[in-house]
Amino acid sequence: MNMLLPLLGLLGFLNAFIAIPNLPPLVNPTRALGQYQWLPGGKYDAQQSLSVRFPAPAGYQRVTVASGSFGQWLRNLPLLPVGTPVRLHNGQLKSRQDVHAAVVNIDTGSRDLQQCADAVIRLRAEYLFSLNPDQVHFHLTSGHDIRFQDWYQGRSFRVVGEDVLPATKPVEAPTHLVFRHYLDQIFTYAGTLSLSRELTAVPLDQVQPGDVLIRGGSPGHAVLVLDVATQPGTGRRVALLAQSYMPAQQLHVLKAGPRPDSGAWFVLDANQEHVFTPEWTFANDELKRFE
């Protein structure tokens, strides 16, 4: 006991000079790599983030988003360098290179899966995964709710004709690689119709980061609202929008007009009947929100 006293005193002395953070337990064992866990080695360049590359237009201010929210997470998405072209899942160039203002730094996968609604699901799922993998779940077009927790614990599904049946698979740790395998299955059997059913309609003049312009069906399309800015005094709102398309391609920030200097901020006017994007036109009542 007497020998412990000097040791305890030494530890107290060291603690006075060494800041030992009171770290909470990691809910996600891979969270130490950062919020954007698909990045190779967890390397994140803040200078290539959405908020740095696309400042609010003159006379506008970005809307306030809660700390740790989906909106804040989207606002800091990593982008690829200026001038990066959009490529398809097979590495070929997209035929239209005139519709994007930037390319999001996220993998597409080698299969023709991560299309429009799938890209929205991907970002929402990545955000939830960064908080707690057990929060991740999405519905198939059939209506079945498929939870990632069930998936990695060995409870899967198989599709036989129009039936979705229970299936078993090996139990795995909830790593990001396993999570990507889960998402590929979701992408295969989900789409704009199933995603639209998971969302709640909101008025266009209340648009917030994380909302989705979506038309469910076949054909259908989905565009994600990455960020929003307002004009003080008028309340006018502009937004940064992102999409994937068909075939599966890199997620990209859309250009707001056809000219090279058009910029990326779209005016969202609830008094107009439509929201025009480069490859799809939405009705002004097709804005929805994750609950």
mmCIF file of C-alpha atoms in Angstrom:
data_model
loop_
_atom_site.group_PDB
_atom_site.id
_atom_site.type_symbol
_atom_site.label_atom_id
_atom_site.label_comp_id
_atom_site.label_asym_id
_atom_site.label_seq_id
_atom_site.Cartn_x
_atom_site.Cartn_y
_atom_site.Cartn_z
ATOM 1 C CA MET A 1 0.000 0.000 0.000
ATOM 2 C CA ASN A 2 2.795 2.408 0.923
ATOM 3 C CA MET A 3 4.464 1.689 -2.438
ATOM 4 C CA LEU A 4 1.303 2.765 -4.271
ATOM 5 C CA LEU A 5 1.225 6.242 -2.752
ATOM 6 C CA PRO A 6 4.264 7.619 -4.649
ATOM 7 C CA LEU A 7 2.906 6.100 -7.849
ATOM 8 C CA LEU A 8 -0.487 7.730 -7.362
ATOM 9 C CA GLY A 9 1.210 11.026 -6.663
ATOM 10 C CA LEU A 10 3.218 10.732 -9.874
ATOM 11 C CA LEU A 11 0.067 10.016 -11.873
ATOM 12 C CA GLY A 12 -1.594 13.079 -10.388
ATOM 13 C CA PHE A 13 1.435 15.178 -11.276
ATOM 14 C CA LEU A 14 1.395 13.940 -14.880
ATOM 15 C CA ASN A 15 -2.333 14.490 -15.182
ATOM 16 C CA ALA A 16 -1.854 18.153 -14.357
ATOM 17 C CA PHE A 17 0.212 18.555 -17.528
ATOM 18 C CA ILE A 18 -1.354 16.012 -19.868
ATOM 19 C CA ALA A 19 -4.929 16.600 -21.002
ATOM 20 C CA ILE A 20 -6.651 13.228 -20.910
ATOM 21 C CA PRO A 21 -9.986 13.614 -22.697
ATOM 22 C CA ASN A 22 -13.090 12.083 -21.200
ATOM 23 C CA LEU A 23 -14.034 10.110 -24.311
ATOM 24 C CA PRO A 24 -17.494 8.580 -24.682
ATOM 25 C CA PRO A 25 -17.633 4.961 -25.813
ATOM 26 C CA LEU A 26 -17.774 4.539 -29.572
ATOM 27 C CA VAL A 27 -21.169 3.362 -30.734
ATOM 28 C CA ASN A 28 -19.631 2.516 -34.089
ATOM 29 C CA PRO A 29 -16.241 0.763 -33.866
ATOM 30 C CA THR A 30 -15.095 2.358 -37.146
ATOM 31 C CA ARG A 31 -16.240 5.871 -36.269
ATOM 32 C CA ALA A 32 -12.674 6.925 -35.489
ATOM 33 C CA LEU A 33 -12.166 7.162 -39.253
ATOM 34 C CA GLY A 34 -14.528 10.131 -39.317
ATOM 35 C CA GLN A 35 -18.056 10.900 -40.352
ATOM 36 C CA TYR A 36 -17.461 9.997 -43.994
ATOM 37 C CA GLN A 37 -16.262 6.463 -43.544
ATOM 38 C CA TRP A 38 -16.087 5.520 -47.215
ATOM 39 C CA LEU A 39 -13.100 7.847 -47.701
ATOM 40 C CA PRO A 40 -9.848 5.897 -48.213
ATOM 41 C CA GLY A 41 -7.999 5.902 -44.926
ATOM 42 C CA GLY A 42 -10.556 8.303 -43.508
ATOM 43 C CA LYS A 43 -8.760 11.208 -45.217
ATOM 44 C CA TYR A 44 -10.954 14.307 -45.303
ATOM 45 C CA ASP A 45 -9.975 17.627 -46.880
ATOM 46 C CA ALA A 46 -12.104 20.427 -45.429
ATOM 47 C CA GLN A 47 -11.038 22.727 -48.269
ATOM 48 C CA GLN A 48 -12.839 20.409 -50.685
ATOM 49 C CA SER A 49 -16.057 20.367 -48.662
ATOM 50 C CA LEU A 50 -19.398 21.508 -50.055
ATOM 51 C CA SER A 51 -19.628 24.533 -47.744
ATOM 52 C CA VAL A 52 -16.188 25.829 -48.731
ATOM 53 C CA ARG A 53 -16.552 25.215 -52.461
ATOM 54 C CA PHE A 54 -20.039 26.726 -52.649
ATOM 55 C CA PRO A 55 -20.394 29.814 -50.439
ATOM 56 C CA ALA A 56 -23.858 31.310 -50.124
ATOM 57 C CA PRO A 57 -24.712 33.749 -52.935
ATOM 58 C CA ALA A 58 -24.222 37.457 -52.276
ATOM 59 C CA GLY A 59 -27.008 38.749 -50.055
ATOM 60 C CA TYR A 60 -27.927 35.273 -48.778
ATOM 61 C CA GLN A 61 -27.156 33.395 -45.583
ATOM 62 C CA ARG A 62 -27.051 29.657 -45.057
ATOM 63 C CA VAL A 63 -29.942 28.426 -42.922
ATOM 64 C CA THR A 64 -29.149 27.304 -39.399
ATOM 65 C CA VAL A 65 -28.817 23.558 -38.965
ATOM 66 C CA ALA A 66 -28.562 21.657 -35.699
ATOM 67 C CA SER A 67 -25.204 20.280 -34.629
ATOM 68 C CA GLY A 68 -24.950 16.630 -35.591
ATOM 69 C CA SER A 69 -27.952 16.832 -37.916
ATOM 70 C CA PHE A 70 -28.270 15.357 -41.391
ATOM 71 C CA GLY A 71 -28.186 18.912 -42.739
ATOM 72 C CA GLN A 72 -24.868 19.674 -41.062
ATOM 73 C CA TRP A 73 -23.449 16.365 -42.284
ATOM 74 C CA LEU A 74 -24.485 17.146 -45.878
ATOM 75 C CA ARG A 75 -23.120 20.683 -45.652
ATOM 76 C CA ASN A 76 -19.634 19.295 -45.103
ATOM 77 C CA LEU A 77 -19.704 16.540 -47.730
ATOM 78 C CA PRO A 78 -16.324 15.934 -49.380
ATOM 79 C CA LEU A 79 -16.063 16.814 -53.069
ATOM 80 C CA LEU A 80 -13.633 15.755 -55.766
ATOM 81 C CA PRO A 81 -11.359 18.468 -57.240
ATOM 82 C CA VAL A 82 -12.753 21.194 -59.488
ATOM 83 C CA GLY A 83 -13.157 20.011 -63.065
ATOM 84 C CA THR A 84 -13.719 16.341 -62.228
ATOM 85 C CA PRO A 85 -16.015 14.728 -64.833
ATOM 86 C CA VAL A 86 -18.946 12.486 -63.918
ATOM 87 C CA ARG A 87 -18.328 8.811 -64.590
ATOM 88 C CA LEU A 88 -20.693 5.872 -64.796
ATOM 89 C CA HIS A 89 -20.419 2.804 -62.576
ATOM 90 C CA ASN A 90 -18.291 1.102 -65.260
ATOM 91 C CA GLY A 91 -15.801 3.971 -65.453
ATOM 92 C CA GLN A 92 -17.102 5.424 -68.708
ATOM 93 C CA LEU A 93 -17.825 9.135 -68.944
ATOM 94 C CA LYS A 94 -21.427 10.221 -68.614
ATOM 95 C CA SER A 95 -22.709 11.435 -71.976
ATOM 96 C CA ARG A 96 -23.707 14.806 -70.508
ATOM 97 C CA GLN A 97 -20.951 16.704 -68.756
ATOM 98 C CA ASP A 98 -22.851 20.005 -68.772
ATOM 99 C CA VAL A 99 -25.219 19.386 -65.856
ATOM 100 C CA HIS A 100 -22.873 19.203 -62.863
ATOM 101 C CA ALA A 101 -21.059 21.835 -60.843
ATOM 102 C CA ALA A 102 -19.077 19.342 -58.751
ATOM 103 C CA VAL A 103 -18.727 15.622 -58.085
ATOM 104 C CA VAL A 104 -19.203 14.235 -54.584
ATOM 105 C CA ASN A 105 -16.240 12.240 -53.285
ATOM 106 C CA ILE A 106 -18.064 8.947 -52.713
ATOM 107 C CA ASP A 107 -17.847 5.586 -54.456
ATOM 108 C CA THR A 108 -20.541 4.473 -56.896
ATOM 109 C CA GLY A 109 -19.854 0.751 -56.886
ATOM 110 C CA SER A 110 -19.097 -1.336 -59.956
ATOM 111 C CA ARG A 111 -22.681 -2.466 -60.573
ATOM 112 C CA ASP A 112 -25.574 -0.520 -62.075
ATOM 113 C CA LEU A 113 -27.267 -0.063 -58.706
ATOM 114 C CA GLN A 114 -26.614 3.368 -57.164
ATOM 115 C CA GLN A 115 -29.028 5.319 -59.341
ATOM 116 C CA CYS A 116 -31.201 8.274 -58.325
ATOM 117 C CA ALA A 117 -33.179 7.106 -55.267
ATOM 118 C CA ASP A 118 -30.329 4.789 -54.322
ATOM 119 C CA ALA A 119 -27.908 7.718 -54.053
ATOM 120 C CA VAL A 120 -30.319 9.489 -51.693
ATOM 121 C CA ILE A 121 -30.627 6.297 -49.652
ATOM 122 C CA ARG A 122 -26.822 5.966 -49.670
ATOM 123 C CA LEU A 123 -26.217 9.377 -48.134
ATOM 124 C CA ARG A 124 -28.982 9.038 -45.571
ATOM 125 C CA ALA A 125 -27.720 5.569 -44.645
ATOM 126 C CA GLU A 126 -24.102 6.762 -44.355
ATOM 127 C CA TYR A 127 -25.206 9.540 -42.022
ATOM 128 C CA LEU A 128 -27.143 7.110 -39.809
ATOM 129 C CA PHE A 129 -24.264 4.625 -39.895
ATOM 130 C CA SER A 130 -21.892 7.329 -38.632
ATOM 131 C CA LEU A 131 -24.175 7.805 -35.619
ATOM 132 C CA ASN A 132 -25.208 4.226 -34.896
ATOM 133 C CA PRO A 133 -25.328 1.357 -37.420
ATOM 134 C CA ASP A 134 -28.386 -0.078 -35.704
ATOM 135 C CA GLN A 135 -30.450 2.942 -36.802
ATOM 136 C CA VAL A 136 -30.113 2.039 -40.481
ATOM 137 C CA HIS A 137 -33.201 0.563 -42.127
ATOM 138 C CA PHE A 138 -35.057 1.030 -45.400
ATOM 139 C CA HIS A 139 -38.141 -0.378 -47.050
ATOM 140 C CA LEU A 140 -38.159 -2.431 -50.216
ATOM 141 C CA THR A 141 -40.679 -1.654 -52.948
ATOM 142 C CA SER A 142 -42.652 -4.604 -51.559
ATOM 143 C CA GLY A 143 -43.020 -2.714 -48.271
ATOM 144 C CA HIS A 144 -40.712 -4.957 -46.228
ATOM 145 C CA ASP A 145 -38.597 -3.056 -43.697
ATOM 146 C CA ILE A 146 -35.014 -4.346 -43.894
ATOM 147 C CA ARG A 147 -32.832 -3.420 -40.926
ATOM 148 C CA PHE A 148 -29.052 -3.432 -41.091
ATOM 149 C CA GLN A 149 -28.963 -4.830 -37.550
ATOM 150 C CA ASP A 150 -30.898 -7.897 -38.701
ATOM 151 C CA TRP A 151 -28.631 -8.186 -41.736
ATOM 152 C CA TYR A 152 -25.311 -8.325 -39.893
ATOM 153 C CA GLN A 153 -26.804 -10.575 -37.208
ATOM 154 C CA GLY A 154 -27.589 -13.171 -39.859
ATOM 155 C CA ARG A 155 -31.238 -12.458 -40.669
ATOM 156 C CA SER A 156 -31.468 -11.666 -44.378
ATOM 157 C CA PHE A 157 -34.078 -12.066 -47.115
ATOM 158 C CA ARG A 158 -34.470 -13.590 -50.555
ATOM 159 C CA VAL A 159 -36.822 -12.675 -53.357
ATOM 160 C CA VAL A 160 -38.741 -15.463 -55.093
ATOM 161 C CA GLY A 161 -40.971 -14.084 -57.812
ATOM 162 C CA GLU A 162 -42.970 -11.363 -56.078
ATOM 163 C CA ASP A 163 -42.443 -12.830 -52.602
ATOM 164 C CA VAL A 164 -39.859 -11.617 -50.093
ATOM 165 C CA LEU A 165 -38.930 -14.542 -47.851
ATOM 166 C CA PRO A 166 -36.741 -14.809 -44.734
ATOM 167 C CA ALA A 167 -33.229 -16.123 -45.267
ATOM 168 C CA THR A 168 -30.154 -16.704 -43.158
ATOM 169 C CA LYS A 169 -26.575 -15.610 -43.728
ATOM 170 C CA PRO A 170 -23.386 -15.719 -41.674
ATOM 171 C CA VAL A 171 -23.262 -13.395 -38.669
ATOM 172 C CA GLU A 172 -20.819 -10.541 -39.291
ATOM 173 C CA ALA A 173 -19.465 -7.493 -37.494
ATOM 174 C CA PRO A 174 -21.175 -4.211 -38.491
ATOM 175 C CA THR A 175 -18.212 -2.957 -40.503
ATOM 176 C CA HIS A 176 -18.522 -0.463 -43.321
ATOM 177 C CA LEU A 177 -17.810 -3.190 -45.888
ATOM 178 C CA VAL A 178 -20.680 -5.313 -44.579
ATOM 179 C CA PHE A 179 -22.835 -2.184 -44.567
ATOM 180 C CA ARG A 180 -22.070 -1.623 -48.274
ATOM 181 C CA HIS A 181 -23.103 -5.198 -49.072
ATOM 182 C CA TYR A 182 -26.365 -4.553 -47.240
ATOM 183 C CA LEU A 183 -26.945 -1.359 -49.221
ATOM 184 C CA ASP A 184 -26.412 -3.117 -52.540
ATOM 185 C CA GLN A 185 -29.283 -5.425 -51.631
ATOM 186 C CA ILE A 186 -31.429 -2.427 -50.698
ATOM 187 C CA PHE A 187 -30.570 -0.705 -53.992
ATOM 188 C CA THR A 188 -31.594 -3.841 -55.893
ATOM 189 C CA TYR A 189 -35.093 -4.007 -54.417
ATOM 190 C CA ALA A 190 -35.885 -0.384 -53.499
ATOM 191 C CA GLY A 191 -36.426 2.715 -55.624
ATOM 192 C CA THR A 192 -38.227 6.021 -55.918
ATOM 193 C CA LEU A 193 -41.587 4.438 -55.078
ATOM 194 C CA SER A 194 -40.446 2.855 -51.818
ATOM 195 C CA LEU A 195 -38.381 5.897 -50.831
ATOM 196 C CA SER A 196 -41.250 8.314 -51.462
ATOM 197 C CA ARG A 197 -43.404 6.280 -49.062
ATOM 198 C CA GLU A 198 -40.813 6.714 -46.309
ATOM 199 C CA LEU A 199 -40.863 10.501 -46.580
ATOM 200 C CA THR A 200 -43.282 13.190 -45.437
ATOM 201 C CA ALA A 201 -44.450 15.983 -47.748
ATOM 202 C CA VAL A 202 -43.338 19.522 -46.860
ATOM 203 C CA PRO A 203 -44.111 22.875 -48.543
ATOM 204 C CA LEU A 204 -41.464 24.105 -50.936
ATOM 205 C CA ASP A 205 -41.122 27.396 -49.054
ATOM 206 C CA GLN A 206 -40.026 25.417 -45.969
ATOM 207 C CA VAL A 207 -37.234 23.520 -47.726
ATOM 208 C CA GLN A 208 -34.317 22.446 -45.528
ATOM 209 C CA PRO A 209 -31.025 20.621 -46.132
ATOM 210 C CA GLY A 210 -31.719 16.890 -46.322
ATOM 211 C CA ASP A 211 -35.100 17.219 -48.033
ATOM 212 C CA VAL A 212 -35.776 15.304 -51.238
ATOM 213 C CA LEU A 213 -37.446 16.314 -54.474
ATOM 214 C CA ILE A 214 -38.974 13.018 -55.508
ATOM 215 C CA ARG A 215 -41.465 11.479 -57.889
ATOM 216 C CA GLY A 216 -42.102 7.861 -57.074
ATOM 217 C CA GLY A 217 -42.782 5.413 -59.857
ATOM 218 C CA SER A 218 -41.386 4.174 -63.123
ATOM 219 C CA PRO A 219 -40.140 6.395 -64.490
ATOM 220 C CA GLY A 220 -39.396 8.428 -61.398
ATOM 221 C CA HIS A 221 -36.535 10.495 -60.075
ATOM 222 C CA ALA A 222 -35.094 11.825 -56.829
ATOM 223 C CA VAL A 223 -32.830 14.799 -56.151
ATOM 224 C CA LEU A 224 -31.380 15.523 -52.716
ATOM 225 C CA VAL A 225 -31.271 19.018 -51.203
ATOM 226 C CA LEU A 226 -27.716 19.368 -49.904
ATOM 227 C CA ASP A 227 -27.934 22.896 -48.528
ATOM 228 C CA VAL A 228 -30.221 25.929 -48.337
ATOM 229 C CA ALA A 229 -29.620 29.673 -48.036
ATOM 230 C CA THR A 230 -32.115 32.474 -47.460
ATOM 231 C CA GLN A 231 -32.257 36.143 -48.347
ATOM 232 C CA PRO A 232 -32.913 38.204 -45.214
ATOM 233 C CA GLY A 233 -35.936 40.441 -45.549
ATOM 234 C CA THR A 234 -37.537 38.561 -48.433
ATOM 235 C CA GLY A 235 -37.266 34.983 -47.164
ATOM 236 C CA ARG A 236 -36.352 33.867 -50.684
ATOM 237 C CA ARG A 237 -34.685 30.456 -50.633
ATOM 238 C CA VAL A 238 -32.009 28.943 -52.826
ATOM 239 C CA ALA A 239 -30.668 25.401 -52.630
ATOM 240 C CA LEU A 240 -27.809 23.170 -53.679
ATOM 241 C CA LEU A 241 -29.131 19.975 -55.277
ATOM 242 C CA ALA A 242 -27.443 16.644 -55.998
ATOM 243 C CA GLN A 243 -28.354 13.565 -57.969
ATOM 244 C CA SER A 244 -27.288 10.285 -59.451
ATOM 245 C CA TYR A 245 -29.100 9.098 -62.565
ATOM 246 C CA MET A 246 -29.434 6.165 -64.954
ATOM 247 C CA PRO A 247 -27.284 4.249 -65.444
ATOM 248 C CA ALA A 248 -25.679 4.392 -61.996
ATOM 249 C CA GLN A 249 -23.152 7.217 -61.896
ATOM 250 C CA GLN A 250 -21.170 9.390 -59.555
ATOM 251 C CA LEU A 251 -23.283 11.537 -57.281
ATOM 252 C CA HIS A 252 -22.950 15.126 -58.460
ATOM 253 C CA VAL A 253 -23.956 18.644 -57.467
ATOM 254 C CA LEU A 254 -26.245 20.032 -60.159
ATOM 255 C CA LYS A 255 -25.751 23.230 -62.134
ATOM 256 C CA ALA A 256 -28.585 25.717 -61.793
ATOM 257 C CA GLY A 257 -28.551 26.737 -65.464
ATOM 258 C CA PRO A 258 -27.093 25.943 -68.884
ATOM 259 C CA ARG A 259 -24.438 28.663 -68.974
ATOM 260 C CA PRO A 260 -20.903 27.955 -67.701
ATOM 261 C CA ASP A 261 -21.355 30.751 -65.130
ATOM 262 C CA SER A 262 -24.809 29.645 -63.969
ATOM 263 C CA GLY A 263 -23.569 28.477 -60.582
ATOM 264 C CA ALA A 264 -25.164 25.780 -58.454
ATOM 265 C CA TRP A 265 -27.755 27.559 -56.318
ATOM 266 C CA PHE A 266 -31.334 26.873 -57.484
ATOM 267 C CA VAL A 267 -34.089 29.372 -56.711
ATOM 268 C CA LEU A 268 -36.967 27.430 -55.128
ATOM 269 C CA ASP A 269 -40.088 29.532 -55.584
ATOM 270 C CA ALA A 270 -43.303 28.106 -54.137
ATOM 271 C CA ASN A 271 -45.275 30.431 -56.433
ATOM 272 C CA GLN A 272 -43.957 28.585 -59.469
ATOM 273 C CA GLU A 273 -45.639 25.337 -60.513
ATOM 274 C CA HIS A 274 -42.416 23.489 -61.217
ATOM 275 C CA VAL A 275 -38.837 23.024 -60.078
ATOM 276 C CA PHE A 276 -36.617 22.651 -63.127
ATOM 277 C CA THR A 277 -33.413 20.630 -62.824
ATOM 278 C CA PRO A 278 -31.126 19.767 -65.752
ATOM 279 C CA GLU A 279 -32.500 16.261 -66.317
ATOM 280 C CA TRP A 280 -35.891 16.281 -64.572
ATOM 281 C CA THR A 281 -38.793 18.635 -63.890
ATOM 282 C CA PHE A 282 -40.590 18.301 -60.560
ATOM 283 C CA ALA A 283 -43.941 19.707 -59.491
ATOM 284 C CA ASN A 284 -43.642 22.189 -56.637
ATOM 285 C CA ASP A 285 -45.502 19.788 -54.306
ATOM 286 C CA GLU A 286 -42.983 16.958 -54.728
ATOM 287 C CA LEU A 287 -40.694 17.990 -51.872
ATOM 288 C CA LYS A 288 -40.476 15.490 -49.009
ATOM 289 C CA ARG A 289 -38.513 14.992 -45.790
ATOM 290 C CA PHE A 290 -37.037 12.173 -43.729
ATOM 291 C CA GLU A 291 -38.766 11.896 -40.357
#
